[in-house]
Coordinates of C-alpha atoms in Angstrom, one line a residue:
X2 CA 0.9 270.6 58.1
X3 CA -2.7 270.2 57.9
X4 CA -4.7 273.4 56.3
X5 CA -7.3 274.8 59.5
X6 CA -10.8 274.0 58.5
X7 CA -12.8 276.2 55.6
X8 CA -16.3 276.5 54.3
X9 CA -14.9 279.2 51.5
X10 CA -16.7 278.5 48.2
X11 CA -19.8 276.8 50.1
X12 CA -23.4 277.6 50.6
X13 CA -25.1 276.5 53.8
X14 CA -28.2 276.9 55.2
X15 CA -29.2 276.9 59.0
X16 CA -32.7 277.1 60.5
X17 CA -33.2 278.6 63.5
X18 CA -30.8 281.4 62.7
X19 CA -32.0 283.9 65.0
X20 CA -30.8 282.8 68.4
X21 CA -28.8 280.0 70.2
X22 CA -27.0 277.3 68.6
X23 CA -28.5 278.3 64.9
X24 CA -26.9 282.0 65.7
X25 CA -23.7 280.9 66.5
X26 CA -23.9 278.3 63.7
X27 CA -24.1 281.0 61.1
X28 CA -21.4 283.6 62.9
X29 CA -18.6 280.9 62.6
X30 CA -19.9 279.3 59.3
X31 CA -19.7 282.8 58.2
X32 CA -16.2 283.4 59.5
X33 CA -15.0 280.7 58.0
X34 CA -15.8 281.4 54.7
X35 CA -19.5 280.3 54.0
X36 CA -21.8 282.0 52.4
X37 CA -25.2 281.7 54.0
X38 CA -29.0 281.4 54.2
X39 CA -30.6 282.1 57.8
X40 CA -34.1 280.7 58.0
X41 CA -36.2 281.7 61.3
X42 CA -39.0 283.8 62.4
X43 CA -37.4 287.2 63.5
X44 CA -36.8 289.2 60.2
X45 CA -35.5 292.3 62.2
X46 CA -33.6 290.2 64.4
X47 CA -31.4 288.0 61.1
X48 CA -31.2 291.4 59.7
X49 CA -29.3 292.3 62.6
X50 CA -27.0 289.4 63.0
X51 CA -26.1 289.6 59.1
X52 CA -24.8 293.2 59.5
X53 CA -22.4 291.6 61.8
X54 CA -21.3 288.7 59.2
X55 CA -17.7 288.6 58.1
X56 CA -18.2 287.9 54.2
X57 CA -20.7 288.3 51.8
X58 CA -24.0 287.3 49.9
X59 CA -25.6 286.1 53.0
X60 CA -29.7 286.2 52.9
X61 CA -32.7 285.7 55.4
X62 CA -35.6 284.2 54.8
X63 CA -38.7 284.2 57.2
X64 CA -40.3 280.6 58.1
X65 CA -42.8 279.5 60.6
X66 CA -42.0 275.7 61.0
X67 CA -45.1 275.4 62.6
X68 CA -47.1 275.6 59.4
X69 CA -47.3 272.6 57.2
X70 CA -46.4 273.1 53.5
X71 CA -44.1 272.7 50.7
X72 CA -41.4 273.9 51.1
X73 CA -40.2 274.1 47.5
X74 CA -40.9 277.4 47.0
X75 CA -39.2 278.5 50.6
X76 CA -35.3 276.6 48.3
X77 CA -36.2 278.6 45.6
X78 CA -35.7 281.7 47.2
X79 CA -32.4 280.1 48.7
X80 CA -30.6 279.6 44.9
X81 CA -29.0 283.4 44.4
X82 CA -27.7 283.6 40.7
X83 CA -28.4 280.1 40.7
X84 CA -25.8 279.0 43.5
X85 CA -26.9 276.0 44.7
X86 CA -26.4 274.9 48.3
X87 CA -23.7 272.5 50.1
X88 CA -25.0 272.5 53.6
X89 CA -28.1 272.7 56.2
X90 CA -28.0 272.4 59.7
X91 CA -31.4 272.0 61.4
X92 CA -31.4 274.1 64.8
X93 CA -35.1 275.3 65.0
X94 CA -36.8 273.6 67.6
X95 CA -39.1 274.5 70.9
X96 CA -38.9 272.9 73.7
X97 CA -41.7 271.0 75.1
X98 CA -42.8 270.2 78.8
X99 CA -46.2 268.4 79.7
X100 CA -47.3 265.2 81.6
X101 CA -48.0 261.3 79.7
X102 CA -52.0 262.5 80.8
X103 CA -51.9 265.5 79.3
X104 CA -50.3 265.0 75.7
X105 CA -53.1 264.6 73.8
X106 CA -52.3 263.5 70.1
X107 CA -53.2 266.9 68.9
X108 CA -50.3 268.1 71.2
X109 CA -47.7 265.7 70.9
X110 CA -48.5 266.5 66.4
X111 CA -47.5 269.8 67.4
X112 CA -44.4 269.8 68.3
X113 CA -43.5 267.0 66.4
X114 CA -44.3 269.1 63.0
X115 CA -41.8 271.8 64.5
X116 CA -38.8 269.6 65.4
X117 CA -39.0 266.8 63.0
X118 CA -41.8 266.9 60.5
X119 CA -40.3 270.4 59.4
X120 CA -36.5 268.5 59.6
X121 CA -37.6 265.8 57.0
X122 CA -39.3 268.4 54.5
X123 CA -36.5 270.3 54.1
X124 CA -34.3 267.3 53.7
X125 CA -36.7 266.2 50.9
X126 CA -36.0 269.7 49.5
X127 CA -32.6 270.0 50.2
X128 CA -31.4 266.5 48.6
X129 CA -33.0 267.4 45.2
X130 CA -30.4 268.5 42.5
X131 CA -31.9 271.5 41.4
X132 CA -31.2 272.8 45.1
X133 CA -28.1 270.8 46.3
X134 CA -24.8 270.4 44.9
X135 CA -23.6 266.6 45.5
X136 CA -21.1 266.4 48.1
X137 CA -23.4 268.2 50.3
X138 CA -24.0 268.4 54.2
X139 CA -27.0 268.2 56.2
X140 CA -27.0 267.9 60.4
X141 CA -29.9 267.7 62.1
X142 CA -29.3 268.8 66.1
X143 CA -31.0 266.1 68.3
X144 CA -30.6 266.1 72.0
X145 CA -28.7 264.1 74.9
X146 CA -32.4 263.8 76.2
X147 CA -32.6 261.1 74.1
X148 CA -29.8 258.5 75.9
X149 CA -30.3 260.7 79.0
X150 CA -34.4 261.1 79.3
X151 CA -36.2 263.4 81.9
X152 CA -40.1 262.7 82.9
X153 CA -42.5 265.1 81.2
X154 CA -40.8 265.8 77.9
X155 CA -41.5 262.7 76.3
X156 CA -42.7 264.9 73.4
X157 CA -39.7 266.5 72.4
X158 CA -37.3 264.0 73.3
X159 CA -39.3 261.4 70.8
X160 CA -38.6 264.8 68.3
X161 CA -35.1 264.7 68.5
X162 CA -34.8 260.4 68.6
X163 CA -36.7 260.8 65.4
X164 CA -34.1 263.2 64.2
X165 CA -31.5 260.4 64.9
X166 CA -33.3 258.2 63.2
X167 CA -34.1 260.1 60.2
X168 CA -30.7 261.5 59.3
X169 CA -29.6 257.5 59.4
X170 CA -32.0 256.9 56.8
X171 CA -31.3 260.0 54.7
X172 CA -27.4 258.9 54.9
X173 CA -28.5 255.7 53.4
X174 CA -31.0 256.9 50.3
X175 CA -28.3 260.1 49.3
X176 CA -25.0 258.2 49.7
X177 CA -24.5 257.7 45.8
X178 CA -24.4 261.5 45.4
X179 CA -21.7 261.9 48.3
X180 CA -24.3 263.7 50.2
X181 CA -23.7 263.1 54.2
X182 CA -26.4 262.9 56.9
X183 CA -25.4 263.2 60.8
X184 CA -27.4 264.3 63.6
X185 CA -25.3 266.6 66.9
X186 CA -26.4 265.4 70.3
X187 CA -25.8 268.5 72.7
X188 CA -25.9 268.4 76.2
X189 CA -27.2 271.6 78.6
X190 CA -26.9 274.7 76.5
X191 CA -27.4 278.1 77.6
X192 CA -29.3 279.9 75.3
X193 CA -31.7 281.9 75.2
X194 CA -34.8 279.4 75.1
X195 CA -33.5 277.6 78.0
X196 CA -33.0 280.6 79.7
X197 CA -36.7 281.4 79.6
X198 CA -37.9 277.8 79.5
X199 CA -36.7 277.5 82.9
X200 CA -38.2 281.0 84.3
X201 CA -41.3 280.0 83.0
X202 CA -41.1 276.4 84.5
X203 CA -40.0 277.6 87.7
X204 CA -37.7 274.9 87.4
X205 CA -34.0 275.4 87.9
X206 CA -33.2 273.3 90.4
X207 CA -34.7 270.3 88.4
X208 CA -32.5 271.9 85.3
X209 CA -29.5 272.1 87.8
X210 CA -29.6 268.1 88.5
X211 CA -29.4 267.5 84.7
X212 CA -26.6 269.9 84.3
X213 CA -24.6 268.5 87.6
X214 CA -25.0 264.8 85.2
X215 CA -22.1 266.5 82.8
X216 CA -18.4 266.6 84.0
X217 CA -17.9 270.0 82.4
X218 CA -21.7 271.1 83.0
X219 CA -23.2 274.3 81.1
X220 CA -22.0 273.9 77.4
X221 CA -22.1 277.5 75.2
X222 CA -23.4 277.7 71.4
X223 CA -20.6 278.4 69.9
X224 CA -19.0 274.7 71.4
X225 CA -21.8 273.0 69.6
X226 CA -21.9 275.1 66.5
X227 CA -17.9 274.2 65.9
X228 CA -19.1 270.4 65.9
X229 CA -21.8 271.5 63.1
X230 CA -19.3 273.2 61.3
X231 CA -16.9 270.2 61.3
X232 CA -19.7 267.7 59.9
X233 CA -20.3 271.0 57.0
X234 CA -16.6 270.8 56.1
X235 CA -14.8 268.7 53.7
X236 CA -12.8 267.8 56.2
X237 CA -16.0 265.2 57.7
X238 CA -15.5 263.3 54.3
X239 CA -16.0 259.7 55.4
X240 CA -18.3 260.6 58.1
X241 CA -22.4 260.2 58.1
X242 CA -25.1 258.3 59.1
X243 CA -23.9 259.3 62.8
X244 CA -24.4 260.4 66.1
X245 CA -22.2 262.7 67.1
X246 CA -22.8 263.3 71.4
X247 CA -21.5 266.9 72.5
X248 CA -22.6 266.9 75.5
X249 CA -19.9 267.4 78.0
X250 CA -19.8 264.2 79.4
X251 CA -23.0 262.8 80.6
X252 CA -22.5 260.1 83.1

């Protein structure tokens, strides 16, 4: 009989940390064994959900993604007693909805350097061997936008394509050191940001036709998050360079 998926004896990074798909990333990482870094922009709110953590020698470390830099000496800070890390899973991300006439290039660079620009940095990080152990994971979460687009979020849906596109790459360059590279392609999930994304829009109904496009509709966190934890596992081996659609059935 097969053993049930573990992390146990891994380190693993997630951005995002704080809410949504990144939170419940880290809750079942952490359950099964991981030890982990949370990256976001809440310090009191990581504190918080480490507390909760099954396990120990988890850490938090504050990042604004919206800030271009180095990140070199954001991975120091990662490698406790030296441990180096085996995963990273990419969930920071803001959601971005504006008209073709009114994304200037100074807007569509902005959210760009958030979802991707920030994604690729800390790959280049990450896939250096004074931070990663070979063997390593990294997942960048994309978006069924991509396949499935909606008018006036050409912004962030070129984000997450570029995510795709990226990880394919990385996959390619790290495969000698057994280091994999997917990207997860969710469909509607209720969190937090798409809660208030579509009270500020005023835009449910709109939302609603999207959602009514999936046979099983509303997806939760934690659906998306065991997908994430899959790809971390040993037990993804042969897979990378991949696509990996979560999206409760888009049609």
């Amino acid at each position: 009989m097969a053993s049930p998926m573990s992390l146990a004896g891994k380190r693993i990074v997630v951005t995002g940390a704080s809410s949504g798909i990144g939170r419940a990333t880290v809750v079942l990482c952490a359950n099964l064994g991981a030890r982990m870094v949370l990256i976001g922009r809440d310090n009191e709110r990581l504190q918080n959900i480490i507390a909760g953590l099954s396990g120990e020698g988890h850490i938090s470390l504050f990042q604004d993604f919206s800030q271009e830099k180095d990140y070199g000496d954001l991975f120091d800070q990662m490698l406790v007693n030296g441990e180096k890390l085996d995963g990273m899973v990419h969930c920071a991300g803001i959601p971005y909805i504006m008209p073709l006439k009114s994304l200037t290039r100074e807007r569509l660079h902005s959210i760009m350097n958030v979802n991707f620009y920030s994604f690729v940095e800390l790959s280049r990080q990450f896939t250096k061997r004074k931070y990663s152990n070979d063997c390593a994971s990294i997942v960048g979460i994309s978006a069924a936008l991509v396949n499935h687009p909606r008018a006036y979020e050409l912004g962030y849906i070129a984000s997450k394509a570029a995510i795709e596109a990226a990880t394919k790459v990385i996959a390619l360059e790290c495969g000698s050191r057994g280091i994999r590279a997917n990207s997860v392609s969710p469909g509607s999930v209720k969190t937090e940001m798409i809660e208030r994304v579509i009270k500020e829009q005023h835009n449910e109904a709109q939302m609603q036709v999207a959602v009514d496009r999936a046979i099983f509709g509303w997806l939760q966190p934690e659906e998306i998050a065991k997908v994430c934890a899959f790809l971390l596992s040993n037990d993804s081996s042969a897979i990378t360079a991949k696509v990996i659609e979560v999206d409760g059935g888009y049609i």
